Coordinates of C-alpha atoms and ligand atoms in Angstrom, one line a residue:
M80 CA 106.7 67.3 96.7
Q81 CA 106.7 70.1 99.3
R82 CA 103.8 72.5 98.7
E83 CA 104.9 75.9 97.5
Q84 CA 104.0 78.8 99.8
E85 CA 101.9 81.7 98.5
F86 CA 103.6 85.1 98.3
N87 CA 101.4 88.1 98.0
T88 CA 103.7 90.9 98.8
I89 CA 107.4 91.6 98.8
D90 CA 107.3 91.5 102.6
D91 CA 106.2 87.9 102.5
V92 CA 109.5 87.2 100.7
F93 CA 111.6 89.1 103.2
N94 CA 109.8 87.4 106.1
L95 CA 110.8 84.0 104.9
I96 CA 114.5 84.9 105.4
R97 CA 113.9 87.5 108.1
D98 CA 116.5 86.2 110.6
E99 CA 119.2 86.0 107.9
L100 CA 118.5 89.5 106.6
R101 CA 118.5 90.8 110.2
D102 CA 122.0 89.2 110.8
A103 CA 123.1 90.8 107.5
E104 CA 121.9 94.2 108.7
A105 CA 124.0 93.8 111.9
A106 CA 127.0 92.8 109.7
Y107 CA 126.7 96.0 107.6
T108 CA 127.3 98.3 110.5
G109 CA 129.6 95.9 112.3
Y110 CA 132.1 95.7 109.4
L111 CA 132.1 99.5 109.0
Q112 CA 133.4 100.5 112.4
T113 CA 136.8 102.2 112.1
N114 CA 138.4 105.1 113.9
V115 CA 138.1 107.2 110.7
S116 CA 134.8 108.8 111.6
L117 CA 133.8 109.9 108.1
I118 CA 133.6 106.3 107.0
P119 CA 130.8 105.1 109.2
K120 CA 129.1 108.5 108.8
I121 CA 128.9 108.4 105.0
S122 CA 128.4 104.7 104.6
E123 CA 125.7 104.5 107.2
H124 CA 124.0 107.4 105.6
I125 CA 123.6 105.5 102.4
I126 CA 123.4 101.9 103.7
L127 CA 120.8 102.6 106.3
S128 CA 118.6 104.8 104.0
G129 CA 116.1 102.2 103.1
G130 CA 117.6 100.2 100.2
K131 CA 115.4 97.3 99.1
R132 CA 118.2 94.7 99.9
L133 CA 117.3 92.8 96.7
R134 CA 120.8 91.5 96.1
P135 CA 121.3 90.0 99.6
A136 CA 117.8 88.5 99.3
L137 CA 118.7 86.9 96.0
L138 CA 121.9 85.5 97.5
I139 CA 120.2 84.1 100.6
L140 CA 117.2 82.7 98.8
T141 CA 119.3 80.9 96.2
M142 CA 121.6 79.5 98.8
R143 CA 118.7 78.2 100.9
M144 CA 116.8 76.8 97.9
L145 CA 119.9 74.8 97.0
G146 CA 120.4 73.4 100.5
G147 CA 122.9 75.9 102.1
A148 CA 122.8 76.1 105.9
P149 CA 121.0 79.0 107.5
G150 CA 123.4 81.8 108.4
S151 CA 126.2 80.8 106.1
G152 CA 125.4 83.6 103.7
T153 CA 125.6 86.6 106.1
A154 CA 129.1 87.7 105.2
L155 CA 128.6 87.4 101.5
A156 CA 125.2 89.3 101.7
A157 CA 127.2 92.1 103.2
V158 CA 129.8 91.8 100.5
I159 CA 127.2 92.1 97.8
E160 CA 125.4 95.0 99.5
F161 CA 128.8 96.8 100.0
I162 CA 129.7 96.5 96.4
H163 CA 126.3 97.7 95.4
T164 CA 126.6 100.7 97.8
A165 CA 130.1 101.6 96.6
T166 CA 128.8 101.7 93.0
L167 CA 125.9 104.0 94.1
L168 CA 128.3 106.4 95.8
H169 CA 130.4 106.5 92.7
D170 CA 127.4 106.7 90.4
D171 CA 125.9 109.7 92.2
V172 CA 129.2 111.5 91.8
V173 CA 129.3 110.7 88.0
D174 CA 125.6 111.7 87.7
E175 CA 125.9 114.8 90.0
A176 CA 122.8 113.4 91.7
D177 CA 121.3 115.4 94.5
M178 CA 118.9 112.8 95.9
R179 CA 119.0 109.1 96.6
R180 CA 116.4 107.0 98.5
G181 CA 114.5 110.1 99.5
L182 CA 117.5 111.7 101.2
A183 CA 120.2 114.1 100.0
A184 CA 122.8 112.1 98.1
A185 CA 126.2 111.7 100.0
N186 CA 128.0 113.8 97.3
A187 CA 125.5 116.6 97.9
I188 CA 126.3 116.6 101.7
W189 CA 129.9 115.7 101.9
G190 CA 131.2 116.4 98.4
N191 CA 132.6 114.3 95.6
E192 CA 136.0 113.5 97.1
A193 CA 134.6 112.0 100.3
S194 CA 131.9 110.1 98.3
V195 CA 134.4 108.5 95.9
L196 CA 136.9 107.6 98.7
V197 CA 134.2 106.1 101.0
G198 CA 133.0 104.2 97.9
D199 CA 136.6 102.9 97.5
F200 CA 136.6 101.9 101.2
L201 CA 133.3 100.0 100.9
F202 CA 134.5 98.3 97.7
S203 CA 137.8 97.2 99.3
T204 CA 136.1 96.1 102.5
A205 CA 133.8 93.9 100.3
F206 CA 136.8 92.1 98.8
D207 CA 138.6 91.8 102.1
L208 CA 135.5 90.0 103.5
A209 CA 135.1 88.0 100.4
V210 CA 138.7 86.6 100.7
D211 CA 137.8 85.3 104.1
Q212 CA 135.4 82.8 102.4
R213 CA 138.5 81.0 101.0
N214 CA 136.6 80.2 97.9
I215 CA 138.2 81.0 94.6
A216 CA 135.1 80.5 92.6
I217 CA 133.2 83.0 94.7
L218 CA 136.1 85.5 94.4
K219 CA 136.1 85.0 90.6
A220 CA 132.3 85.5 90.4
L221 CA 132.6 88.8 92.3
S222 CA 135.7 90.2 90.6
S223 CA 134.5 89.5 87.1
A224 CA 131.1 91.0 88.0
T225 CA 132.7 94.2 89.3
R226 CA 135.0 94.5 86.3
R227 CA 132.0 94.2 83.9
L228 CA 130.1 96.6 86.1
A229 CA 132.7 99.3 85.6
E230 CA 132.8 98.4 81.9
G231 CA 129.0 98.9 81.6
E232 CA 129.2 102.3 83.3
I233 CA 132.0 103.4 81.0
L234 CA 130.1 102.3 78.0
E235 CA 127.1 104.4 79.2
L236 CA 129.4 107.4 79.6
M237 CA 130.6 106.9 76.0
R238 CA 127.1 106.8 74.7
T239 CA 125.9 109.9 76.6
A240 CA 123.7 112.1 74.4
D241 CA 124.3 109.8 71.4
V242 CA 121.0 109.6 69.5
D243 CA 122.4 106.7 67.5
T244 CA 122.5 104.5 70.6
T245 CA 120.9 101.2 69.7
E246 CA 118.9 98.8 71.7
T247 CA 121.9 96.4 71.5
D248 CA 124.1 99.1 73.0
Y249 CA 121.5 99.7 75.7
R250 CA 121.4 96.0 76.6
K251 CA 125.1 95.9 76.9
I252 CA 125.1 98.9 79.2
I253 CA 122.4 97.6 81.6
E254 CA 123.8 94.1 81.6
G255 CA 127.0 95.6 82.9
K256 CA 125.9 98.3 85.2
T257 CA 123.0 96.3 86.9
A258 CA 122.4 92.7 85.8
V259 CA 125.9 91.2 86.4
L260 CA 125.9 92.0 90.1
M261 CA 122.4 90.4 90.5
A262 CA 123.8 87.4 88.6
A263 CA 126.8 87.3 90.9
A264 CA 124.5 87.4 94.0
C265 CA 122.7 84.3 92.7
E266 CA 125.8 82.6 91.6
C267 CA 127.5 83.2 95.0
G268 CA 124.4 81.8 96.7
A269 CA 124.6 78.6 94.6
L270 CA 128.4 78.4 95.2
L271 CA 127.8 78.7 98.9
A272 CA 125.4 75.8 98.7
G273 CA 128.1 73.8 96.9
D274 CA 125.6 73.0 94.2
D275 CA 126.5 71.5 90.9
P276 CA 127.8 73.7 88.0
G277 CA 124.7 73.3 85.9
R278 CA 122.5 74.8 88.6
Q279 CA 125.1 77.5 89.4
E280 CA 125.0 78.6 85.8
K281 CA 121.2 78.5 85.7
M282 CA 121.0 80.6 88.8
R283 CA 123.5 83.1 87.4
S284 CA 121.4 83.3 84.4
Y285 CA 118.2 83.8 86.5
G286 CA 120.0 86.7 88.3
L287 CA 121.1 88.2 84.9
H288 CA 117.5 88.1 83.5
A289 CA 116.1 89.5 86.8
G290 CA 118.7 92.3 86.7
M291 CA 117.9 93.2 83.0
A292 CA 114.2 93.4 83.9
F293 CA 115.0 95.5 87.0
Q294 CA 117.0 98.1 85.1
I295 CA 114.5 98.4 82.2
I296 CA 111.8 99.0 84.8
D297 CA 114.1 101.5 86.6
D298 CA 114.5 103.4 83.3
I299 CA 110.7 103.3 82.7
L300 CA 110.1 104.7 86.2
D301 CA 112.4 107.6 85.5
Y302 CA 109.7 108.7 83.0
T303 CA 106.5 107.6 84.7
S304 CA 106.9 107.7 88.4
R305 CA 106.8 110.5 90.9
E306 CA 109.6 111.8 93.1
E307 CA 107.9 110.9 96.4
A308 CA 107.4 107.3 95.3
L309 CA 110.9 106.8 93.8
G310 CA 113.0 108.6 96.4
K311 CA 115.0 110.2 93.6
S312 CA 114.4 112.9 91.0
I313 CA 112.5 111.8 87.9
G314 CA 113.3 112.9 84.3
I315 CA 117.0 112.7 85.3
D316 CA 118.0 110.3 82.5
L317 CA 116.9 112.8 79.8
E318 CA 118.6 115.7 81.7
E319 CA 121.8 113.7 81.8
G320 CA 121.6 112.7 78.2
K321 CA 121.1 109.0 79.1
L322 CA 119.3 107.2 76.3
T323 CA 117.2 104.5 77.8
L324 CA 114.8 102.0 76.2
P325 CA 111.6 104.1 76.0
L326 CA 113.5 106.9 74.2
I327 CA 115.6 104.6 72.1
R328 CA 112.3 103.1 70.8
V329 CA 111.1 106.6 70.0
L330 CA 114.3 107.4 68.1
E331 CA 114.0 104.2 66.1
Q332 CA 110.5 105.1 65.0
A333 CA 110.2 108.8 64.9
A334 CA 110.0 111.1 61.8
P335 CA 113.2 113.1 61.0
A336 CA 111.8 116.3 62.5
E337 CA 110.8 114.5 65.7
R338 CA 114.3 113.0 65.9
E339 CA 115.9 116.4 65.5
R340 CA 113.7 117.8 68.3
V341 CA 114.7 115.0 70.7
R342 CA 118.3 115.5 69.7
D343 CA 118.2 119.2 70.5
I344 CA 116.6 118.5 73.9
I345 CA 119.2 115.8 74.7
L346 CA 122.1 118.1 73.8
A347 CA 120.7 121.1 75.7
D348 CA 122.2 121.9 79.2
F349 CA 118.8 122.2 80.7
V350 CA 115.6 120.3 80.1
S351 CA 112.5 122.5 80.7
P352 CA 109.2 121.0 81.9
E353 CA 107.9 121.7 78.3
D354 CA 110.8 119.7 76.8
F355 CA 110.1 116.8 79.1
S356 CA 106.5 116.7 78.3
Q357 CA 107.2 116.8 74.6
V358 CA 109.4 113.8 75.0
L359 CA 106.7 112.1 77.1
D360 CA 104.2 112.8 74.2
L361 CA 106.6 111.1 71.8
I362 CA 107.1 108.2 74.1
R363 CA 103.3 107.9 74.3
K364 CA 102.9 108.2 70.5
Y365 CA 105.5 105.5 69.8
R366 CA 104.4 103.3 72.8
G367 CA 107.9 103.4 74.3
I368 CA 106.7 102.4 77.8
E369 CA 104.6 99.4 76.5
F370 CA 107.5 98.3 74.3
S371 CA 110.0 98.5 77.2
T372 CA 107.6 96.8 79.6
A373 CA 107.2 93.9 77.2
R374 CA 111.0 93.6 77.0
A375 CA 111.3 93.5 80.8
T376 CA 108.5 90.9 80.9
E377 CA 110.4 88.7 78.5
H378 CA 113.4 88.7 80.9
V379 CA 111.1 88.0 83.9
E380 CA 109.6 85.0 82.1
A381 CA 113.1 83.7 81.1
A382 CA 114.1 84.0 84.8
R383 CA 111.1 82.2 86.0
E384 CA 111.6 79.3 83.5
L385 CA 115.1 78.7 84.8
L386 CA 113.5 78.1 88.3
A387 CA 111.6 75.1 86.9
D388 CA 114.8 73.0 87.2
M389 CA 115.3 73.9 90.8
P390 CA 114.2 71.9 93.8
A391 CA 110.7 73.0 94.9
S392 CA 110.6 74.9 98.2
P393 CA 109.3 78.1 99.7
Y394 CA 112.7 79.7 98.6
R395 CA 112.0 78.8 95.0
G396 CA 108.5 80.3 95.3
A397 CA 110.0 83.5 96.8
L398 CA 112.5 83.8 93.9
D399 CA 109.6 83.3 91.5
F400 CA 107.7 86.1 93.3
L401 CA 110.7 88.4 93.3
A402 CA 111.1 88.1 89.5
R403 CA 107.4 89.1 89.1
Y404 CA 107.7 91.9 91.6
I405 CA 110.5 93.5 89.6
V406 CA 108.1 94.4 86.9
N407 CA 105.2 95.4 89.1
R408 CA 107.1 97.6 91.6
D409 CA 106.7 101.4 91.8
R410 CA 110.0 102.2 93.4
Ligands
LIG629 C1 123.0 103.2 88.7 O1 122.5 103.6 87.4 C2 124.4 102.7 88.5 C3 124.9 101.5 88.8 C4 124.0 100.5 89.4 C5 126.3 101.2 88.6 C6 127.3 102.2 88.9 C7 128.7 101.7 88.6 C8 129.9 102.5 88.7 C9 129.8 103.9 89.1 C10 131.2 102.0 88.4 C11 131.8 100.9 89.2 C12 132.2 101.2 90.6 C13 132.9 100.3 91.4 C14 133.1 100.5 92.8 C15 133.3 99.0 90.8 P1 121.5 104.8 87.2 O2 122.3 106.0 87.3 O3 120.8 104.5 86.0 O4 120.5 104.6 88.5 P2 120.1 105.6 89.6 O5 118.9 106.3 88.9 O6 119.6 104.8 90.7 O7 121.2 106.5 89.9
LIG630 MG1 122.6 107.5 88.7

């Protein structure tokens, strides 16, 4: 059996597929050249702003692990990154965000109309490129993932400021808005390698678990991180009335008076620093961060177990590291 390489940092993972990620970077800008100057301007602003490229990495690593030829994932890596970027442009409009990846959000510079429309362009370009693959299974994986993505985002909208949001509701929301696209990245990687349906399904499930863990950690970081580390404002979920797992845990456990207090804070237009620190105190009291981290860790372990049935290789080692990195990251 081939010895599995040690991965100590996320850069070791990216180095393993450095050439393919570099080709994908060239593809991002290449596919966006049009005479309509606002399109490259806005899309390059967000695409070249230092995203982690986790989804392209998931796709390429899965494909290589299952025997796909080097280079054959470039176009689909761009497809996945374009879909992701389109959703971020739309999401920042919905959330009225002013910061993304340490820069002003596109909507804050060019306005909502331009952000939504360039998001539409990226989304359509993604499907235009995906069709070129002439692979119905890949198209199906992408189209059903984006449908569920929109569904997740709409469910989140419906649950805004709803203190009765349950952990089950929350799981449905994050599965849709985040996990299904990571699942599709892995599924597409497996489909490109032409691997058997059993492994395709397992890798889809690996991506789903990784995505669930990723979003739970994202939601924890919104309470625990600092703006400079995260590249976006913190405390935003509370401000927007988004009930995420640390707070859902509090609401499940809190005394009636504490619940009322949280409810008032969520319903208010403005969350003062005092309000935020009161909520943080409750999260500490009811161990909301520890509870959520344990949930994320369960998903990471489930993802890692699925890799046990995959052929041993440095790519499998990298996917194993990526799953662990998701819970240990600070941005
Ligand atoms: C980020 O969540 C949101 C998403 C990853 C999904 C957004 C999806 C849509 C707007 C709908 C679908 C759009 C298309 C083109 C199909 P967050 O707000 O919790 O994360 P953040 O803190 O990074 O903003
Ligand atoms: Mg947002």
